[in-house]
Amino acid sequence: MDPLEKLISCLCRLPGLGRRSAERVAVRLARDQGSILNDLVSALNDVKARIRCCSLCGNVTTVDADPCRLCSNPGRESSLLCVVEEPDDIVRIERSGGFRGRYHALMGKISPMKGRGPDDVRIKALLERIDKERFAEVILALSTDVEGDTTAGFIVEMLKGKNVKISRLALGLPSGSGIAYSDPVTLAKAIERRTVDR
Amino acid sequence: MDPLEKLISCLCRLPGLGRRSAERVAVRLARDQGSILNDLVSALNDVKARIRCCSLCGNVTTVDADPCRLCSNPGRESSLLCVVEEPDDIVRIERSGGFRGRYHALMGKISPMKGRGPDDVRIKALLERIDKERFAEVILALSTDVEGDTTAGFIVEMLKGKNVKISRLALGLPSGSGIAYSDPVTLAKAIERRTVDR
């Protein structure tokens, strides 16, 4: 295969890159050979050599820090577990400052349409952790789409009979947005779950 | 620097990738070490070894094909030259099927705001080609923004006195769009340059 075509199809497998943006990136890399192409190859090799996923929560960490700094930090609330889909969800939640407990990344979500079942995500490891680490509450911070709901429903089912509180993220209007930009489902939820000022 | 942070800032330098999408890509690469990371490194190394820019038009080509297949194809109209900003513009114009002449990629556009002058793009090489290859018409297929207009204006100025026709791409409504999605400048141009049916 043509090297450029090979690079384009490789870039297409990355999240958020469609065919057209992959083409644009590939051609830029090809034309700026000297600098950015070399930097990228070196950065990728560094990640390959030094970055791993935490064996506990799945977050990205360095080879010499497993469990990661979030899992091994004694200052964090150890009774709360936040279940997310991907490691970068952890980065986003950390940036929000809204959570100070433990994490568990599933590395995906259940998707019958794409042939991904419960065994293709880290649900077994989640159940083992819940048994062992005795969390008081498990927060399911999953996507609010069909696949996220399916995954959440499956986890709720598996946790039946266990003495643990289960919660999900609130649905509502995003901050800085308005009714004009809202879809009907979100809007109905935002009204139903309205908060009372006084 | 942290290897992941290094990869993110490297990805941020690619066109179309902001900080958030770069983070998402980097974390995905870090978590899927085995497969996609290796494939990407190998694809990048192949591009580095085998892909070059055509010394004539600037299009991406393989090391063993310089001038590229567009420059060396005798079946193409050799009296028409299409001037574009980037090599991937050539790919897009080729896909449109609307042009069968020669190309010249400037590798950017003049941007006083970003400190890029005429010497930072391939205008000198363009003028040399125009003198040597004796095109009948030069089509300036540049962006319809301030920088594109500045670049086009500069080229028109440099070609004064030379016996060559200069044209630009038509401004108007995009296909499959409508007035509702059009900005005032485009709309005014589309009315001014309206085409007559009969």
Tab-separated table of C-alpha atoms in Angstrom:
chain	number	residue	atom	x	y	z
A	1	MET	CA	0.000	0.000	0.000
A	2	ASP	CA	1.079	3.565	-0.645
A	3	PRO	CA	2.785	4.889	2.534
A	4	LEU	CA	0.562	7.966	2.642
A	5	GLU	CA	-2.582	5.871	2.229
A	6	LYS	CA	-1.366	3.559	4.996
A	7	LEU	CA	-0.827	6.522	7.325
A	8	ILE	CA	-4.260	7.941	6.492
A	9	SER	CA	-6.060	4.686	7.278
A	10	CYS	CA	-4.052	4.400	10.488
A	11	LEU	CA	-5.021	7.937	11.537
A	12	CYS	CA	-8.674	7.165	10.713
A	13	ARG	CA	-8.663	4.618	13.547
A	14	LEU	CA	-8.021	7.371	16.109
A	15	PRO	CA	-10.978	8.898	17.944
A	16	GLY	CA	-12.378	12.058	16.398
A	17	LEU	CA	-10.445	11.791	13.128
A	18	GLY	CA	-12.544	11.241	10.015
A	19	ARG	CA	-11.208	10.533	6.553
A	20	ARG	CA	-10.828	14.211	5.615
A	21	SER	CA	-9.043	15.313	8.780
A	22	ALA	CA	-6.809	12.230	8.584
A	23	GLU	CA	-5.853	13.195	5.025
A	24	ARG	CA	-5.066	16.729	6.131
A	25	VAL	CA	-2.891	15.550	9.027
A	26	ALA	CA	-1.093	12.948	6.869
A	27	VAL	CA	-0.276	15.416	4.104
A	28	ARG	CA	0.986	17.959	6.650
A	29	LEU	CA	3.214	15.298	8.222
A	30	ALA	CA	4.488	14.307	4.792
A	31	ARG	CA	5.300	17.835	3.757
A	32	ASP	CA	6.965	18.922	7.044
A	33	GLN	CA	9.169	15.852	7.204
A	34	GLY	CA	12.057	17.386	9.113
A	35	SER	CA	10.481	18.654	12.276
A	36	ILE	CA	7.057	17.481	13.315
A	37	LEU	CA	7.255	13.970	11.839
A	38	ASN	CA	10.420	13.218	13.802
A	39	ASP	CA	8.993	14.773	16.972
A	40	LEU	CA	5.829	12.708	16.654
A	41	VAL	CA	7.683	9.431	16.124
A	42	SER	CA	9.888	10.174	19.139
A	43	ALA	CA	6.878	11.158	21.298
A	44	LEU	CA	5.047	7.963	20.321
A	45	ASN	CA	8.072	5.813	21.120
A	46	ASP	CA	8.362	7.502	24.534
A	47	VAL	CA	4.723	6.772	25.283
A	48	LYS	CA	5.261	3.175	24.178
A	49	ALA	CA	8.261	2.800	26.466
A	50	ARG	CA	7.064	4.677	29.533
A	51	ILE	CA	3.261	4.875	29.664
A	52	ARG	CA	0.979	2.077	30.870
A	53	CYS	CA	-2.593	1.770	32.057
A	54	CYS	CA	-3.001	1.519	35.829
A	55	SER	CA	-3.787	-2.113	36.661
A	56	LEU	CA	-6.401	-0.971	39.153
A	57	CYS	CA	-8.369	1.926	37.643
A	58	GLY	CA	-7.190	1.828	34.020
A	59	ASN	CA	-5.994	5.443	34.022
A	60	VAL	CA	-2.840	6.214	32.050
A	61	THR	CA	0.249	6.234	34.241
A	62	THR	CA	4.005	5.762	33.944
A	63	VAL	CA	5.605	2.291	34.093
A	64	ASP	CA	7.107	3.100	37.510
A	65	ALA	CA	3.782	4.204	39.036
A	66	ASP	CA	1.312	1.296	39.119
A	67	PRO	CA	-1.152	1.679	40.860
A	68	CYS	CA	-1.359	5.252	39.588
A	69	ARG	CA	-1.126	8.391	41.717
A	70	LEU	CA	-4.921	8.611	41.989
A	71	CYS	CA	-5.293	5.032	43.226
A	72	SER	CA	-2.394	5.276	45.669
A	73	ASN	CA	-3.217	8.736	47.062
A	74	PRO	CA	-4.343	8.198	50.675
A	75	GLY	CA	-5.887	11.675	50.717
A	76	ARG	CA	-8.682	10.655	48.364
A	77	GLU	CA	-12.107	9.477	49.493
A	78	SER	CA	-11.823	5.680	49.376
A	79	SER	CA	-15.530	5.000	49.850
A	80	LEU	CA	-16.548	6.541	46.513
A	81	LEU	CA	-15.957	4.868	43.150
A	82	CYS	CA	-16.563	6.679	39.887
A	83	VAL	CA	-17.025	4.351	36.878
A	84	VAL	CA	-16.119	5.910	33.521
A	85	GLU	CA	-15.774	4.631	29.965
A	86	GLU	CA	-12.303	5.833	29.007
A	87	PRO	CA	-9.131	6.958	30.792
A	88	ASP	CA	-9.504	10.457	29.370
A	89	ASP	CA	-12.862	10.768	31.128
A	90	ILE	CA	-10.823	10.625	34.341
A	91	VAL	CA	-8.693	13.556	33.159
A	92	ARG	CA	-11.856	15.574	32.458
A	93	ILE	CA	-13.508	14.789	35.789
A	94	GLU	CA	-10.277	15.612	37.633
A	95	ARG	CA	-10.146	18.950	35.834
A	96	SER	CA	-13.728	19.722	36.902
A	97	GLY	CA	-12.696	19.385	40.546
A	98	GLY	CA	-16.067	17.785	41.277
A	99	PHE	CA	-14.847	14.425	42.559
A	100	ARG	CA	-12.204	13.310	45.044
A	101	GLY	CA	-12.715	9.541	45.186
A	102	ARG	CA	-11.452	6.515	43.235
A	103	TYR	CA	-11.937	5.704	39.563
A	104	HIS	CA	-12.554	2.685	37.374
A	105	ALA	CA	-12.302	2.960	33.579
A	106	LEU	CA	-14.245	0.292	31.682
A	107	MET	CA	-12.231	0.830	28.463
A	108	GLY	CA	-15.378	1.092	26.402
A	109	LYS	CA	-19.072	0.417	26.745
A	110	ILE	CA	-21.381	-2.483	25.959
A	111	SER	CA	-22.601	-2.208	22.387
A	112	PRO	CA	-24.643	-5.074	20.923
A	113	MET	CA	-24.652	-3.189	17.590
A	114	LYS	CA	-20.850	-3.260	17.450
A	115	GLY	CA	-20.619	-6.768	18.900
A	116	ARG	CA	-19.133	-5.625	22.204
A	117	GLY	CA	-20.489	-7.527	25.187
A	118	PRO	CA	-19.877	-7.281	28.951
A	119	ASP	CA	-16.680	-9.353	28.654
A	120	ASP	CA	-15.153	-6.822	26.260
A	121	VAL	CA	-15.134	-4.097	28.909
A	122	ARG	CA	-13.631	-4.186	32.412
A	123	ILE	CA	-16.852	-5.105	34.250
A	124	LYS	CA	-15.477	-8.282	35.838
A	125	ALA	CA	-12.577	-6.282	37.312
A	126	LEU	CA	-15.117	-3.707	38.515
A	127	LEU	CA	-17.174	-6.318	40.377
A	128	GLU	CA	-14.030	-7.740	41.994
A	129	ARG	CA	-13.000	-4.270	43.153
A	130	ILE	CA	-16.443	-3.535	44.576
A	131	ASP	CA	-16.307	-6.803	46.555
A	132	LYS	CA	-12.792	-6.158	47.789
A	133	GLU	CA	-12.582	-2.404	48.341
A	134	ARG	CA	-16.077	-2.081	49.924
A	135	PHE	CA	-17.161	1.251	48.403
A	136	ALA	CA	-20.184	2.967	49.950
A	137	GLU	CA	-21.264	4.406	46.602
A	138	VAL	CA	-20.614	3.646	42.934
A	139	ILE	CA	-21.198	6.597	40.592
A	140	LEU	CA	-21.862	5.492	37.008
A	141	ALA	CA	-20.424	8.412	35.019
A	142	LEU	CA	-21.245	6.924	31.616
A	143	SER	CA	-22.441	8.428	28.329
A	144	THR	CA	-26.091	9.405	28.181
A	145	ASP	CA	-26.603	7.461	24.951
A	146	VAL	CA	-28.113	4.025	24.340
A	147	GLU	CA	-24.796	2.208	24.782
A	148	GLY	CA	-24.017	4.075	27.999
A	149	ASP	CA	-27.491	3.333	29.356
A	150	THR	CA	-27.163	-0.348	28.390
A	151	THR	CA	-23.815	-0.552	30.172
A	152	ALA	CA	-25.175	1.199	33.268
A	153	GLY	CA	-28.229	-1.073	33.294
A	154	PHE	CA	-26.036	-4.158	33.101
A	155	ILE	CA	-23.847	-2.990	35.991
A	156	VAL	CA	-26.902	-2.164	38.125
A	157	GLU	CA	-28.189	-5.687	37.426
A	158	MET	CA	-24.871	-7.284	38.407
A	159	LEU	CA	-24.768	-5.306	41.651
A	160	LYS	CA	-28.220	-6.459	42.755
A	161	GLY	CA	-28.094	-7.764	46.320
A	162	LYS	CA	-24.777	-6.096	47.064
A	163	ASN	CA	-24.760	-3.480	49.812
A	164	VAL	CA	-23.653	-0.494	47.726
A	165	LYS	CA	-25.398	2.698	46.679
A	166	ILE	CA	-25.486	3.275	42.905
A	167	SER	CA	-25.895	6.705	41.318
A	168	ARG	CA	-25.624	8.341	37.899
A	169	LEU	CA	-24.617	11.814	36.706
A	170	ALA	CA	-27.386	14.407	36.588
A	171	LEU	CA	-29.045	15.097	33.251
A	172	GLY	CA	-29.785	18.735	32.423
A	173	LEU	CA	-28.770	21.808	30.458
A	174	PRO	CA	-25.025	22.256	29.970
A	175	SER	CA	-23.536	25.315	31.649
A	176	GLY	CA	-23.313	28.328	29.361
A	177	SER	CA	-26.024	26.966	27.082
A	178	GLY	CA	-29.740	27.620	26.774
A	179	ILE	CA	-33.086	26.159	25.781
A	180	ALA	CA	-32.484	27.117	22.153
A	181	TYR	CA	-29.581	24.652	21.917
A	182	SER	CA	-31.193	21.869	23.884
A	183	ASP	CA	-32.726	18.660	22.537
A	184	PRO	CA	-36.212	17.615	23.714
A	185	VAL	CA	-35.035	14.691	25.870
A	186	THR	CA	-32.513	16.821	27.771
A	187	LEU	CA	-35.032	19.600	28.161
A	188	ALA	CA	-37.725	17.263	29.528
A	189	LYS	CA	-35.197	15.858	32.027
A	190	ALA	CA	-34.055	19.353	33.000
A	191	ILE	CA	-37.660	20.342	33.768
A	192	GLU	CA	-38.472	17.097	35.564
A	193	ARG	CA	-35.367	17.338	37.726
A	194	ARG	CA	-35.483	21.104	38.232
A	195	THR	CA	-33.751	22.416	41.338
A	196	VAL	CA	-35.643	24.644	43.746
A	197	ASP	CA	-34.050	27.970	44.655
A	198	ARG	CA	-36.199	28.809	47.660
B	1	MET	CA	8.410	16.338	30.312
B	2	ASP	CA	5.825	13.634	30.904
B	3	PRO	CA	5.715	11.421	27.778
B	4	LEU	CA	1.944	11.788	27.459
B	5	GLU	CA	2.143	15.578	27.778
B	6	LYS	CA	4.906	15.593	25.142
B	7	LEU	CA	2.728	13.572	22.755
B	8	ILE	CA	-0.265	15.862	23.371
B	9	SER	CA	1.700	19.019	22.591
B	10	CYS	CA	3.117	17.346	19.493
B	11	LEU	CA	-0.376	16.376	18.293
B	12	CYS	CA	-1.580	19.934	18.947
B	13	ARG	CA	0.766	21.122	16.197
B	14	LEU	CA	-1.153	19.124	13.590
B	15	PRO	CA	-3.856	20.869	11.570
B	16	GLY	CA	-7.379	20.535	12.947
B	17	LEU	CA	-6.344	19.086	16.302
B	18	GLY	CA	-7.063	21.265	19.324
B	19	ARG	CA	-5.955	20.563	22.874
B	20	ARG	CA	-8.991	18.431	23.717
B	21	SER	CA	-8.900	16.252	20.615
B	22	ALA	CA	-5.123	15.851	21.016
B	23	GLU	CA	-5.668	14.640	24.586
B	24	ARG	CA	-8.274	12.168	23.428
B	25	VAL	CA	-6.016	10.792	20.685
B	26	ALA	CA	-2.975	10.606	22.997
B	27	VAL	CA	-4.839	8.738	25.717
B	28	ARG	CA	-6.282	6.313	23.173
B	29	LEU	CA	-2.801	5.656	21.792
B	30	ALA	CA	-1.468	5.165	25.311
B	31	ARG	CA	-4.170	2.708	26.276
B	32	ASP	CA	-4.115	0.627	23.061
B	33	GLN	CA	-0.347	0.240	23.095
B	34	GLY	CA	-0.126	-3.075	21.284
B	35	SER	CA	-1.875	-2.424	18.032
B	36	ILE	CA	-2.522	1.100	16.862
B	37	LEU	CA	0.544	2.733	18.440
B	38	ASN	CA	2.875	0.305	16.648
B	39	ASP	CA	0.968	0.671	13.370
B	40	LEU	CA	1.164	4.447	13.593
B	41	VAL	CA	4.894	4.497	14.307
B	42	SER	CA	5.516	2.151	11.394
B	43	ALA	CA	3.272	4.191	9.063
B	44	LEU	CA	5.067	7.411	10.042
B	45	ASN	CA	8.465	5.839	9.460
B	46	ASP	CA	7.336	4.637	6.021
B	47	VAL	CA	6.177	8.138	5.113
B	48	LYS	CA	9.509	9.502	6.347
B	49	ALA	CA	11.441	7.026	4.219
B	50	ARG	CA	9.365	7.030	1.044
B	51	ILE	CA	7.314	10.213	0.723
B	52	ARG	CA	8.629	13.552	-0.524
B	53	CYS	CA	7.196	16.768	-1.893
B	54	CYS	CA	7.405	17.135	-5.667
B	55	SER	CA	10.212	19.600	-6.414
B	56	LEU	CA	8.052	21.220	-9.091
B	57	CYS	CA	4.478	21.520	-7.781
B	58	GLY	CA	4.964	20.650	-4.100
B	59	ASN	CA	2.422	17.817	-4.144
B	60	VAL	CA	3.229	14.772	-2.034
B	61	THR	CA	4.864	12.017	-4.061
B	62	THR	CA	7.127	9.012	-3.547
B	63	VAL	CA	10.940	9.354	-3.513
B	64	ASP	CA	11.172	7.528	-6.856
B	65	ALA	CA	8.647	9.821	-8.580
B	66	ASP	CA	9.928	13.398	-8.725
B	67	PRO	CA	8.474	15.302	-10.587
B	68	CYS	CA	5.192	13.717	-9.436
B	69	ARG	CA	2.732	11.866	-11.650
B	70	LEU	CA	0.653	15.041	-12.131
B	71	CYS	CA	3.645	17.117	-13.283
B	72	SER	CA	5.000	14.398	-15.560
B	73	ASN	CA	1.681	13.321	-17.107
B	74	PRO	CA	1.781	14.454	-20.755
B	75	GLY	CA	-1.997	14.037	-21.003
B	76	ARG	CA	-2.623	17.034	-18.766
B	77	GLU	CA	-3.252	20.556	-20.045
B	78	SER	CA	0.166	22.211	-19.805
B	79	SER	CA	-1.079	25.752	-20.452
B	80	LEU	CA	-3.111	25.956	-17.230
B	81	LEU	CA	-1.550	26.398	-13.793
B	82	CYS	CA	-3.608	26.120	-10.621
B	83	VAL	CA	-1.985	27.793	-7.578
B	84	VAL	CA	-3.068	26.336	-4.219
B	85	GLU	CA	-1.987	26.808	-0.606
B	86	GLU	CA	-1.359	23.237	0.513
B	87	PRO	CA	-0.631	19.877	-1.151
B	88	ASP	CA	-3.923	18.471	0.159
B	89	ASP	CA	-5.784	21.158	-1.791
B	90	ILE	CA	-4.450	19.368	-4.877
B	91	VAL	CA	-5.985	16.091	-3.673
B	92	ARG	CA	-9.352	17.825	-3.223
B	93	ILE	CA	-9.310	19.552	-6.605
B	94	GLU	CA	-8.307	16.284	-8.292
B	95	ARG	CA	-11.232	14.551	-6.591
B	96	SER	CA	-13.615	17.233	-7.875
B	97	GLY	CA	-12.617	16.388	-11.437
B	98	GLY	CA	-12.865	20.095	-12.313
B	99	PHE	CA	-9.286	20.672	-13.419
B	100	ARG	CA	-6.873	18.875	-15.738
B	101	GLY	CA	-3.855	21.199	-15.786
B	102	ARG	CA	-0.725	21.671	-13.681
B	103	TYR	CA	-0.470	22.629	-10.017
B	104	HIS	CA	1.710	24.759	-7.766
B	105	ALA	CA	1.410	24.529	-3.968
B	106	LEU	CA	2.619	27.602	-2.099
B	107	MET	CA	2.979	25.692	1.219
B	108	GLY	CA	1.059	28.360	3.078
B	109	LYS	CA	-0.191	31.873	2.552
B	110	ILE	CA	1.103	35.347	3.290
B	111	SER	CA	0.058	36.376	6.781
B	112	PRO	CA	1.436	39.624	8.224
B	113	MET	CA	-0.400	38.803	11.480
B	114	LYS	CA	1.561	35.552	11.827
B	115	GLY	CA	4.793	37.055	10.533
B	116	ARG	CA	4.746	35.105	7.241
B	117	GLY	CA	5.873	37.148	4.275
B	118	PRO	CA	6.189	36.366	0.541
B	119	ASP	CA	9.554	34.653	1.084
B	120	ASP	CA	8.001	32.141	3.483
B	121	VAL	CA	5.809	30.676	0.748
B	122	ARG	CA	6.825	29.313	-2.670
B	123	ILE	CA	6.125	32.479	-4.656
B	124	LYS	CA	9.647	32.826	-6.062
B	125	ALA	CA	9.450	29.275	-7.431
B	126	LEU	CA	6.020	30.141	-8.851
B	127	LEU	CA	7.347	33.161	-10.745
B	128	GLU	CA	10.240	31.109	-12.127
B	129	ARG	CA	7.820	28.431	-13.341
B	130	ILE	CA	5.558	30.996	-14.969
B	131	ASP	CA	8.546	32.443	-16.845
B	132	LYS	CA	9.824	29.042	-17.886
B	133	GLU	CA	6.713	26.964	-18.570
B	134	ARG	CA	4.786	29.760	-20.333
B	135	PHE	CA	1.278	29.085	-18.986
B	136	ALA	CA	-1.614	30.786	-20.741
B	137	GLU	CA	-3.608	31.100	-17.512
B	138	VAL	CA	-2.829	31.038	-13.810
B	139	ILE	CA	-5.810	30.154	-11.582
B	140	LEU	CA	-5.383	31.390	-8.007
B	141	ALA	CA	-7.303	28.748	-6.031
B	142	LEU	CA	-6.629	30.334	-2.640
B	143	SER	CA	-8.705	30.718	0.514
B	144	THR	CA	-11.393	33.373	0.429
B	145	ASP	CA	-10.151	34.899	3.684
B	146	VAL	CA	-7.970	37.959	4.326
B	147	GLU	CA	-4.711	35.988	4.127
B	148	GLY	CA	-5.751	34.259	0.899
B	149	ASP	CA	-6.764	37.599	-0.622
B	150	THR	CA	-3.474	39.188	0.469
B	151	THR	CA	-1.525	36.342	-1.113
B	152	ALA	CA	-3.545	36.544	-4.330
B	153	GLY	CA	-3.102	40.331	-4.449
B	154	PHE	CA	0.649	39.982	-4.038
B	155	ILE	CA	0.899	37.404	-6.831
B	156	VAL	CA	-1.227	39.566	-9.166
B	157	GLU	CA	1.143	42.477	-8.426
B	158	MET	CA	4.222	40.350	-9.176
B	159	LEU	CA	2.741	39.168	-12.476
B	160	LYS	CA	2.062	42.685	-13.764
B	161	GLY	CA	3.458	43.137	-17.235
B	162	LYS	CA	3.710	39.398	-17.853
B	163	ASN	CA	1.630	37.982	-20.659
B	164	VAL	CA	-0.505	35.604	-18.605
B	165	LYS	CA	-4.185	35.534	-17.768
B	166	ILE	CA	-4.952	35.446	-14.040
B	167	SER	CA	-8.200	34.134	-12.582
B	168	ARG	CA	-9.675	33.209	-9.201
B	169	LEU	CA	-12.226	30.643	-8.068
B	170	ALA	CA	-15.876	31.743	-8.211
B	171	LEU	CA	-17.488	32.970	-5.008
B	172	GLY	CA	-21.070	31.821	-4.373
B	173	LEU	CA	-23.339	29.494	-2.472
B	174	PRO	CA	-21.905	26.044	-1.766
B	175	SER	CA	-23.698	23.160	-3.467
B	176	GLY	CA	-26.364	21.555	-1.290
B	177	SER	CA	-26.679	24.679	0.840
B	178	GLY	CA	-29.103	27.582	0.880
B	179	ILE	CA	-29.555	31.244	1.720
B	180	ALA	CA	-30.339	30.369	5.335
B	181	TYR	CA	-26.795	29.109	5.848
B	182	SER	CA	-25.046	31.812	3.884
B	183	ASP	CA	-23.116	34.779	5.274
B	184	PRO	CA	-23.860	38.301	3.910
B	185	VAL	CA	-20.586	38.638	1.970
B	186	THR	CA	-21.053	35.329	0.161
B	187	LEU	CA	-24.695	36.117	-0.526
B	188	ALA	CA	-23.926	39.556	-1.960
B	189	LYS	CA	-21.289	37.995	-4.232
B	190	ALA	CA	-23.675	35.224	-5.282
B	191	ILE	CA	-26.268	37.821	-6.292
B	192	GLU	CA	-23.736	40.100	-8.005
B	193	ARG	CA	-22.242	37.209	-9.970
B	194	ARG	CA	-25.526	35.407	-10.622
B	195	THR	CA	-25.580	33.146	-13.660
B	196	VAL	CA	-28.269	33.554	-16.300
B	197	ASP	CA	-30.281	30.488	-17.261
B	198	ARG	CA	-31.829	31.823	-20.453
